[in-house]
mmCIF file with all atom_site columns, C-alpha atoms in Angstrom:
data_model
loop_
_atom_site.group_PDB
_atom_site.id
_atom_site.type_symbol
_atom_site.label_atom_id
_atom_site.label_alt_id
_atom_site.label_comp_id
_atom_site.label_asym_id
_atom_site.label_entity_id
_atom_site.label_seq_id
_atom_site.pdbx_PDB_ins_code
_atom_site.Cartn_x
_atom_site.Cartn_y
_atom_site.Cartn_z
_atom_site.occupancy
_atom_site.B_iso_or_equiv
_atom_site.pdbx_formal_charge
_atom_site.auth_seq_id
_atom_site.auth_comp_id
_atom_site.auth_asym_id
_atom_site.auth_atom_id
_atom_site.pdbx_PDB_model_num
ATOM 1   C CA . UNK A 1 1   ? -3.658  -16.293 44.145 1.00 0.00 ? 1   UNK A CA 1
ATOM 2   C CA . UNK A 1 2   ? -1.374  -15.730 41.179 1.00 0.00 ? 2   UNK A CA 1
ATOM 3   C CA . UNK A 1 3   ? 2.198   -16.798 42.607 1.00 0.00 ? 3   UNK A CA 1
ATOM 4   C CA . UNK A 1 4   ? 2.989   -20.631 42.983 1.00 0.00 ? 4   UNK A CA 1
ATOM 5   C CA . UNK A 1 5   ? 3.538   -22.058 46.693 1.00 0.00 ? 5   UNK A CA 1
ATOM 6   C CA . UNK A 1 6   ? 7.050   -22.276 46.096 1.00 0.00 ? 6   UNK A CA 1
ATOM 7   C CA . UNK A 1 7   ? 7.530   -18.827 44.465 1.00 0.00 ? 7   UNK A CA 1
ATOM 8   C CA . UNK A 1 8   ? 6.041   -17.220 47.621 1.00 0.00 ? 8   UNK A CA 1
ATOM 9   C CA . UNK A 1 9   ? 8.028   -19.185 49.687 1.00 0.00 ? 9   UNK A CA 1
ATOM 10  C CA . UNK A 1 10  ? 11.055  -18.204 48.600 1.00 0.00 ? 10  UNK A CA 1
ATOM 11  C CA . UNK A 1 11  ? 10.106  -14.842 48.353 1.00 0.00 ? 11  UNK A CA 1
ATOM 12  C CA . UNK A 1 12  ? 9.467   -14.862 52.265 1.00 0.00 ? 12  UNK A CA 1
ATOM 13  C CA . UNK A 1 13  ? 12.809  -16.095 52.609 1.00 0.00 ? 13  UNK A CA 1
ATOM 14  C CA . UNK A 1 14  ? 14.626  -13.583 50.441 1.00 0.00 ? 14  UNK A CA 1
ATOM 15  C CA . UNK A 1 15  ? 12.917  -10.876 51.881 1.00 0.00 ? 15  UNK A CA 1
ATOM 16  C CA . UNK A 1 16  ? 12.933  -11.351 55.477 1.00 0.00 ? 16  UNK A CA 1
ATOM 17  C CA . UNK A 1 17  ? 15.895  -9.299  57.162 1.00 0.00 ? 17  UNK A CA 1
ATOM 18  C CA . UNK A 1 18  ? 16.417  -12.530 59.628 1.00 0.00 ? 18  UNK A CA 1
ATOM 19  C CA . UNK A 1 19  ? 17.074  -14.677 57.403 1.00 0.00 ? 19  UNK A CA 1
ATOM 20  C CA . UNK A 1 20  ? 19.419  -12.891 55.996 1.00 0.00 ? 20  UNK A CA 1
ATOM 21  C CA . UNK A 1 21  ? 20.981  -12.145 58.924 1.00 0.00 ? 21  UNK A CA 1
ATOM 22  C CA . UNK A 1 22  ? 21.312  -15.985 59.827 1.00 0.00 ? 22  UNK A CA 1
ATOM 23  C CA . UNK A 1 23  ? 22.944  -16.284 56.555 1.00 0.00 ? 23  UNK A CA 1
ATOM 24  C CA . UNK A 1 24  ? 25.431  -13.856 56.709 1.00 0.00 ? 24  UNK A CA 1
ATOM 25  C CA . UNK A 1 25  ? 26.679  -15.120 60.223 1.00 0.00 ? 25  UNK A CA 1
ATOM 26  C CA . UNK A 1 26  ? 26.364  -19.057 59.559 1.00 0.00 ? 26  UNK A CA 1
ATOM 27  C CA . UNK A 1 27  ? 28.528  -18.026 56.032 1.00 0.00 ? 27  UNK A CA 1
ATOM 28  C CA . UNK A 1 28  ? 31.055  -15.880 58.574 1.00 0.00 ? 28  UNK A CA 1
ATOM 29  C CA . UNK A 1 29  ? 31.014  -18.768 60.847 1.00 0.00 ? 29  UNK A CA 1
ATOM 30  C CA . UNK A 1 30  ? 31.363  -21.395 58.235 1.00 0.00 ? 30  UNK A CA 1
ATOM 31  C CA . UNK A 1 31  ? 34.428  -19.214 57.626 1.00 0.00 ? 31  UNK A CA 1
ATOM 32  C CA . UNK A 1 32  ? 36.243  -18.853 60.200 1.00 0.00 ? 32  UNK A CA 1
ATOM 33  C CA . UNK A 1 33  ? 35.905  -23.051 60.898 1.00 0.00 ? 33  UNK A CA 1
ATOM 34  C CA . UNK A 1 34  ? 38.025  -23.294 58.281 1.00 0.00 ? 34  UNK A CA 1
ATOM 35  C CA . UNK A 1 35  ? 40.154  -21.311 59.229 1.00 0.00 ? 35  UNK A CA 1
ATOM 36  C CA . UNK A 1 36  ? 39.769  -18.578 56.300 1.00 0.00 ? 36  UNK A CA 1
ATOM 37  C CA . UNK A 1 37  ? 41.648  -21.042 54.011 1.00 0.00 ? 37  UNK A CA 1
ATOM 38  C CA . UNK A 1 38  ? 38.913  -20.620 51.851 1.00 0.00 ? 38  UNK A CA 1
ATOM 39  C CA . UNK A 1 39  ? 37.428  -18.036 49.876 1.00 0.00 ? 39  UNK A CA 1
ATOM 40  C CA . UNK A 1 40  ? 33.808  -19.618 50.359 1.00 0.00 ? 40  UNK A CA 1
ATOM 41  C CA . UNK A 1 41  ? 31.791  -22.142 51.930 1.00 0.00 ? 41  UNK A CA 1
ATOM 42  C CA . UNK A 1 42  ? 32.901  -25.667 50.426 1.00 0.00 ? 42  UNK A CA 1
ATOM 43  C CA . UNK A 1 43  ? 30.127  -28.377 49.717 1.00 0.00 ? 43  UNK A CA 1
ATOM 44  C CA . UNK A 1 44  ? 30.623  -30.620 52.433 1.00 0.00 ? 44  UNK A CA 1
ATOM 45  C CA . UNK A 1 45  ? 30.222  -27.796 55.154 1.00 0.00 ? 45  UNK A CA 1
ATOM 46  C CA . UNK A 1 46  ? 26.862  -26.643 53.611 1.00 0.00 ? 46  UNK A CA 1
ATOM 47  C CA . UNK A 1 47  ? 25.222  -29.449 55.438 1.00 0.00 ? 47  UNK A CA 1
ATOM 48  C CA . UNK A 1 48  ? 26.447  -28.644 58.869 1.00 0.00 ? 48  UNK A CA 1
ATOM 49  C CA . UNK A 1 49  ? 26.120  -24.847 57.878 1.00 0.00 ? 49  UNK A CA 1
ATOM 50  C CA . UNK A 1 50  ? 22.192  -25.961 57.448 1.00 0.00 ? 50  UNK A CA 1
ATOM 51  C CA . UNK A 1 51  ? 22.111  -27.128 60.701 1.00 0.00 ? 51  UNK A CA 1
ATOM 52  C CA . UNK A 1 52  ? 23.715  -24.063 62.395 1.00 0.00 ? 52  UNK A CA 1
ATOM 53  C CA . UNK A 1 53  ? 21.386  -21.905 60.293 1.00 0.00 ? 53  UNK A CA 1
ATOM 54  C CA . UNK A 1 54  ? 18.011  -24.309 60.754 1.00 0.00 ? 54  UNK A CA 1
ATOM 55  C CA . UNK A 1 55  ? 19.136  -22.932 64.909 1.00 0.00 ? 55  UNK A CA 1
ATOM 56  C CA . UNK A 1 56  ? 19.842  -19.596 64.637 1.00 0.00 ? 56  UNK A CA 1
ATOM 57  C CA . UNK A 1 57  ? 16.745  -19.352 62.412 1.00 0.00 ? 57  UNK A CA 1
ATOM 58  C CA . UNK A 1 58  ? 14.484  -21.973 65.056 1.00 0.00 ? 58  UNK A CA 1
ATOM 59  C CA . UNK A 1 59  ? 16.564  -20.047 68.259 1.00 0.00 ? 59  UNK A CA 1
ATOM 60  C CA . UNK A 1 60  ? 15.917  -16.236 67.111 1.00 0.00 ? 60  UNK A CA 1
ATOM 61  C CA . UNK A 1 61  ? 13.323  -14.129 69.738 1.00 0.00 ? 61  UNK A CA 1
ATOM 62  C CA . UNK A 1 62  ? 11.254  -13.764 66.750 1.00 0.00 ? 62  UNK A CA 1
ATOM 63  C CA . UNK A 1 63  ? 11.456  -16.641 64.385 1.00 0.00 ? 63  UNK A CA 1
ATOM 64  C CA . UNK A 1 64  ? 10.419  -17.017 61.317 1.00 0.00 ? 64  UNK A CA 1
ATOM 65  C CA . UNK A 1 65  ? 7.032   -18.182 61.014 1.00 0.00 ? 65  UNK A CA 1
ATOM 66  C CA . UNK A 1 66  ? 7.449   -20.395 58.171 1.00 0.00 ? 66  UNK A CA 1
ATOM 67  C CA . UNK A 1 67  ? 10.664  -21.809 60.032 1.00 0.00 ? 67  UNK A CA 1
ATOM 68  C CA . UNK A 1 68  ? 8.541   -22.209 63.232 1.00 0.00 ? 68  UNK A CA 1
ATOM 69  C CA . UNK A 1 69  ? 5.789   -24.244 61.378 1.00 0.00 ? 69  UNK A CA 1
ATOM 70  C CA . UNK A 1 70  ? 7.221   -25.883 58.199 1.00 0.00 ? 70  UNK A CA 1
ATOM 71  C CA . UNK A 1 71  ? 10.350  -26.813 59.059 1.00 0.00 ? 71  UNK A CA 1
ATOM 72  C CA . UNK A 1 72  ? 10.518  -28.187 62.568 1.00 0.00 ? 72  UNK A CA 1
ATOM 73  C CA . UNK A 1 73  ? 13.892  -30.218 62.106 1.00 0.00 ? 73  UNK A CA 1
ATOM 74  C CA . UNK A 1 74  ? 17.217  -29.506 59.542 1.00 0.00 ? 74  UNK A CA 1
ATOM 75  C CA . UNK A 1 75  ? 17.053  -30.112 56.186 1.00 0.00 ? 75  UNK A CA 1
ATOM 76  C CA . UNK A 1 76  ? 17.977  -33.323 55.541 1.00 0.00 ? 76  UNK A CA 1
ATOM 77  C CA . UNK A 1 77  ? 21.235  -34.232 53.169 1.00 0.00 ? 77  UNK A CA 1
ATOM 78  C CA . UNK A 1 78  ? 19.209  -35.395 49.802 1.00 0.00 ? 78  UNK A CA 1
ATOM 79  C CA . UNK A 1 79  ? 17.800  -31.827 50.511 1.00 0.00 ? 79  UNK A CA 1
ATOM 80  C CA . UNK A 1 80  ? 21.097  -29.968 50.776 1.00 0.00 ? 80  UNK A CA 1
ATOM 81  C CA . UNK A 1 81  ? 22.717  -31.750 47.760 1.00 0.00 ? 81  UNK A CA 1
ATOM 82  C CA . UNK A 1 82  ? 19.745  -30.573 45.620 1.00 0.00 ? 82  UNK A CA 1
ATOM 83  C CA . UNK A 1 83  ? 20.048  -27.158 46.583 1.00 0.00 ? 83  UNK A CA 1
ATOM 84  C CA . UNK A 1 84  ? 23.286  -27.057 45.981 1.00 0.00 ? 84  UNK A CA 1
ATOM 85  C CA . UNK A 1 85  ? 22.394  -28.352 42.288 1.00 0.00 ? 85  UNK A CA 1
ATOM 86  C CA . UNK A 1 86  ? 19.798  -25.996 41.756 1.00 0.00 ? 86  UNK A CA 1
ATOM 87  C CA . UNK A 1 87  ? 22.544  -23.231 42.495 1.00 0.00 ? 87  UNK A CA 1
ATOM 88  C CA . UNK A 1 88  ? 25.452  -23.959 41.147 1.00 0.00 ? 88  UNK A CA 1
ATOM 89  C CA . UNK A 1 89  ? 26.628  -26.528 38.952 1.00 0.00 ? 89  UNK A CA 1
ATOM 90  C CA . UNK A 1 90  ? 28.250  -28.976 40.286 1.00 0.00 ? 90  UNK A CA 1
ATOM 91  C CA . UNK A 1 91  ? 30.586  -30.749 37.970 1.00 0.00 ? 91  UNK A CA 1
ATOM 92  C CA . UNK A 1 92  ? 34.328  -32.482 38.722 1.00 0.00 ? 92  UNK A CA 1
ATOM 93  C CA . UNK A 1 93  ? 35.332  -29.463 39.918 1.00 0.00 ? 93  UNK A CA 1
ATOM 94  C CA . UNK A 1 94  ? 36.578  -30.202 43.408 1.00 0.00 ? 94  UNK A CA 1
ATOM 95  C CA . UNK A 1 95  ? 37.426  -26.723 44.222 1.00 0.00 ? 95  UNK A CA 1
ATOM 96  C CA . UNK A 1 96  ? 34.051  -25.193 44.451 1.00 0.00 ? 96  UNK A CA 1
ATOM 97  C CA . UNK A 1 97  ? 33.374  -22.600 46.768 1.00 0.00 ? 97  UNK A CA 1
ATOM 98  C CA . UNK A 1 98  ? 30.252  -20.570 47.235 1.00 0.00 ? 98  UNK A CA 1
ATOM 99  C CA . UNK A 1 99  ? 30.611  -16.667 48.057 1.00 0.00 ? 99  UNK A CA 1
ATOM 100 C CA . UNK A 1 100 ? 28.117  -15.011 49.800 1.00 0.00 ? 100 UNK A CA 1
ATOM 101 C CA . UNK A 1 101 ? 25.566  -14.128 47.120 1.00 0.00 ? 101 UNK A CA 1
ATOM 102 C CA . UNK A 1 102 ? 25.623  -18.155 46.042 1.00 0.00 ? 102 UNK A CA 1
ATOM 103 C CA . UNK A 1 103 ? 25.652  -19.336 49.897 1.00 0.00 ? 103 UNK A CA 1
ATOM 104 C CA . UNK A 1 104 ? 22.478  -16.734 50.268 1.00 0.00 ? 104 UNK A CA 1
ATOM 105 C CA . UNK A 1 105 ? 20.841  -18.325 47.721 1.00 0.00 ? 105 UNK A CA 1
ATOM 106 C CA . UNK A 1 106 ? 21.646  -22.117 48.602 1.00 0.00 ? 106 UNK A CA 1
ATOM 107 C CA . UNK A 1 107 ? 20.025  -21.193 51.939 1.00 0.00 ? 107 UNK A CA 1
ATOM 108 C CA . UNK A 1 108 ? 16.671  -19.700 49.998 1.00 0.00 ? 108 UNK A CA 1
ATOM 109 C CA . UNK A 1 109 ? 17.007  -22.673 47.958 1.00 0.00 ? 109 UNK A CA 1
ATOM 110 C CA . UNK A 1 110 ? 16.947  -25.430 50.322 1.00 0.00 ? 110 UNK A CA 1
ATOM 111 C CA . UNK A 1 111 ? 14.720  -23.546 52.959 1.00 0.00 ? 111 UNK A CA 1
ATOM 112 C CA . UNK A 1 112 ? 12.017  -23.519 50.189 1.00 0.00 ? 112 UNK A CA 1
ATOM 113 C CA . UNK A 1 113 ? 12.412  -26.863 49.247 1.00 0.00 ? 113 UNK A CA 1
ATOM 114 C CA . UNK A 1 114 ? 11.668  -28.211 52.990 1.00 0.00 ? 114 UNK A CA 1
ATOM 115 C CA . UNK A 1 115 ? 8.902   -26.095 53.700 1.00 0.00 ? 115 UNK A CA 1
ATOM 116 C CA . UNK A 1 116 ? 7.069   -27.099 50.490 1.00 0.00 ? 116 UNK A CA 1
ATOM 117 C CA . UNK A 1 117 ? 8.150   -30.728 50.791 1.00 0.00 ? 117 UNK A CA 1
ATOM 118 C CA . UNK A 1 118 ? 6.671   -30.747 54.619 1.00 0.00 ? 118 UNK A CA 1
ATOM 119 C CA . UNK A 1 119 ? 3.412   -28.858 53.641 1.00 0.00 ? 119 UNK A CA 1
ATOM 120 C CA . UNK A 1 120 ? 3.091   -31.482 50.499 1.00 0.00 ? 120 UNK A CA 1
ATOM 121 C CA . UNK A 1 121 ? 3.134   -33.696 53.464 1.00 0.00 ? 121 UNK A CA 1
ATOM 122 C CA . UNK A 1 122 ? 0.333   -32.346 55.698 1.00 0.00 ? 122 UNK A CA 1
ATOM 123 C CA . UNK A 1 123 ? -1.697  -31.810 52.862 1.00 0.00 ? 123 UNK A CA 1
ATOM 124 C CA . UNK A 1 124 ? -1.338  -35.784 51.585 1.00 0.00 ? 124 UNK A CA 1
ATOM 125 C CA . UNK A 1 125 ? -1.515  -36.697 55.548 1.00 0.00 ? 125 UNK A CA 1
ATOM 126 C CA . UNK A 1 126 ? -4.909  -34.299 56.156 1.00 0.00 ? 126 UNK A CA 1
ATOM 127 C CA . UNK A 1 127 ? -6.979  -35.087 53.460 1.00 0.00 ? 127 UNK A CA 1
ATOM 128 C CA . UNK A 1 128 ? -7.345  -38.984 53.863 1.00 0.00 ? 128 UNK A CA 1
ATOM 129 C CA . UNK A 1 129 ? -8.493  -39.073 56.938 1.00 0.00 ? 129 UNK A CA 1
ATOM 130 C CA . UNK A 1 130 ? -10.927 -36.075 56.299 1.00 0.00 ? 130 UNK A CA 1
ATOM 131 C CA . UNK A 1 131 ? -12.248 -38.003 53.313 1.00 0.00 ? 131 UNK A CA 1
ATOM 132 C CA . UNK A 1 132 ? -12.655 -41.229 55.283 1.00 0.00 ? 132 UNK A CA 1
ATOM 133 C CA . UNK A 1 133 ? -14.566 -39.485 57.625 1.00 0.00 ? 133 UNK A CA 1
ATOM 134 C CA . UNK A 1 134 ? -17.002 -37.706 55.438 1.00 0.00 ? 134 UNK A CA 1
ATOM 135 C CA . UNK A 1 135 ? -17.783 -41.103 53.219 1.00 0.00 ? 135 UNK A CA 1
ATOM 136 C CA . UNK A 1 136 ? -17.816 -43.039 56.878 1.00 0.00 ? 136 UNK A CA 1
ATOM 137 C CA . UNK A 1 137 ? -20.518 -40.464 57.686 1.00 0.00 ? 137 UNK A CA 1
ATOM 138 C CA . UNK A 1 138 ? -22.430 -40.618 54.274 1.00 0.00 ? 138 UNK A CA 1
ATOM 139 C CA . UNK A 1 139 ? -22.460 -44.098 55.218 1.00 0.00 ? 139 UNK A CA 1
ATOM 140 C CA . UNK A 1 140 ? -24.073 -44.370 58.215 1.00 0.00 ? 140 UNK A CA 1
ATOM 141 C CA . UNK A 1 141 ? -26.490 -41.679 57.188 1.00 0.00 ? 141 UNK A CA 1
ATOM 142 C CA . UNK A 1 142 ? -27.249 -42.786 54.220 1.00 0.00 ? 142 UNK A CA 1
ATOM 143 C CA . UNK A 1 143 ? -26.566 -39.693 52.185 1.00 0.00 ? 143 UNK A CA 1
ATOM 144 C CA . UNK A 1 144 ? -26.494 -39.847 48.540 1.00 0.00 ? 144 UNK A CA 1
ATOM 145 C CA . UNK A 1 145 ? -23.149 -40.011 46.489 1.00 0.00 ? 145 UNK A CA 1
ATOM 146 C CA . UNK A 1 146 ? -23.210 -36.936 45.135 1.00 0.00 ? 146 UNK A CA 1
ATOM 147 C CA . UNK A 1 147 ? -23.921 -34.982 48.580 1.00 0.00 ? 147 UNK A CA 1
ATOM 148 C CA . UNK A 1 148 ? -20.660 -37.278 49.601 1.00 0.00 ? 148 UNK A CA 1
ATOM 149 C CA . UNK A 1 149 ? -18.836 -36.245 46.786 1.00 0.00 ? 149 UNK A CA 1
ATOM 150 C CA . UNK A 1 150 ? -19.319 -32.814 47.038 1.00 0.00 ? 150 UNK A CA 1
ATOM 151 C CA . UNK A 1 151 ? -18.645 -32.458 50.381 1.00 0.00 ? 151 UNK A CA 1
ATOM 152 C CA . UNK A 1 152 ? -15.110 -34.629 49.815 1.00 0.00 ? 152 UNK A CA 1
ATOM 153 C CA . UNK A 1 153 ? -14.523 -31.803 47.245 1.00 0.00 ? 153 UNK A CA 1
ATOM 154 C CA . UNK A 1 154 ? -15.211 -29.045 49.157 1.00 0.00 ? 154 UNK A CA 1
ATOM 155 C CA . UNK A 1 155 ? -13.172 -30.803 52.271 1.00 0.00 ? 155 UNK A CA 1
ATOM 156 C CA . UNK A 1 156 ? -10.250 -30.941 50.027 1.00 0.00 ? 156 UNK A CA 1
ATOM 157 C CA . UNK A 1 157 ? -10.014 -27.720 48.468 1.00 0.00 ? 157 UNK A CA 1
ATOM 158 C CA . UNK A 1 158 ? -10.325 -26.248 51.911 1.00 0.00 ? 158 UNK A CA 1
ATOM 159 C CA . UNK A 1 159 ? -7.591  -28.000 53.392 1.00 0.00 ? 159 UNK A CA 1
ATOM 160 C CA . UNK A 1 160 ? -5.186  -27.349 50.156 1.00 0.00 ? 160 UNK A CA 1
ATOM 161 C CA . UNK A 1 161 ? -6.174  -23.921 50.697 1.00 0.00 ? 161 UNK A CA 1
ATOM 162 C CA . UNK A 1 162 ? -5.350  -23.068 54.036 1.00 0.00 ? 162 UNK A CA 1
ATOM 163 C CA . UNK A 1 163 ? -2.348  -24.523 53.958 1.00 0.00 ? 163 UNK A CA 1
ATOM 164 C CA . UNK A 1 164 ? -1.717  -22.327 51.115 1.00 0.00 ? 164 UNK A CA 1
ATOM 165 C CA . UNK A 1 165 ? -2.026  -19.193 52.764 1.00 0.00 ? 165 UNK A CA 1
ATOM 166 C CA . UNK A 1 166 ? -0.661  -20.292 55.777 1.00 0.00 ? 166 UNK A CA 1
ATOM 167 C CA . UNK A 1 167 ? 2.722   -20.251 53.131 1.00 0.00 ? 167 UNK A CA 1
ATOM 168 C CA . UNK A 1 168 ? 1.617   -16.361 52.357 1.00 0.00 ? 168 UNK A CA 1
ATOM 169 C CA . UNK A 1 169 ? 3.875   -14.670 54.875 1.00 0.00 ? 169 UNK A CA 1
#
């Protein structure tokens, strides 16, 4: 499989001639709200300006699948703020502005961290109640430990997997 889940992810995102599109008219947008008395896109617009691209991205005719299934609501603040760490460094500068290139990778940034975060989530939500109902089953049947075991193993790896290549757009 070679590539972690993440590095495919983002990837997808940098890639994809949509997204980049979104960006480039959520940045132009997050421009002109201010009026052009900026150069860039200040911090505290980059959660709003994750919202507005979360729609365009969620509102295109053909959306991005990993958009569509991964990512079914905004990024959420925590998740802005540490994209915005991961891209710039944020210090007591109070003047920061991103350009283009750094607002095109904040977007990449916290895009990838919401679609891994939310399939971390259906994998820790899926495999439970798989598990429970394999060793529920072994129960009642009587099946030995290690047919159990195995078949918890194999239930798990197959769930972990195809949610891994349902991130290989």
């Amino acid at each position: 499989m070679g590539l972690s889940i993440s590095k495919r992810v983002c990837r997808s995102f940098q890639t994809s001639p949509e997204f980049n599109s979104a960006c480039d008219s959520v940045y132009e947008e997050c421009l002109k709200l201010s009026q052009d008395a900026f150069s860039g896109v200040r911090p505290y617009q980059l959660l709003a300006a994750s919202d507005r691209l979360h729609y365009s991205l969620s509102a295109m005719p053909h959306v991005h699948p990993l958009i569509a299934k991964w990512v079914p609501t905004p990024p959420t603040r925590s998740q802005v703020d540490k994209a915005l760490r991961e891209v710039v460094v944020v210090g007591k500068d109070t003047t920061l502005e991103l350009g283009q290139a750094d607002f095109k990778a904040f977007a990449v940034e916290v895009f990838t961290d919401a679609v891994v975060s939310n399939a971390g989530k259906a994998v820790l939500r899926r495999i439970p109640i798989g598990v429970a109902g394999i060793a529920g089953v072994g129960m009642v049947s009587r099946s030995g430990k290690d047919l159990v075991g195995t078949a918890i193993g194999v239930y798990a790896l197959g769930v972990a997997t195809s949610i891994y290549l349902s991130l290989a757009i």
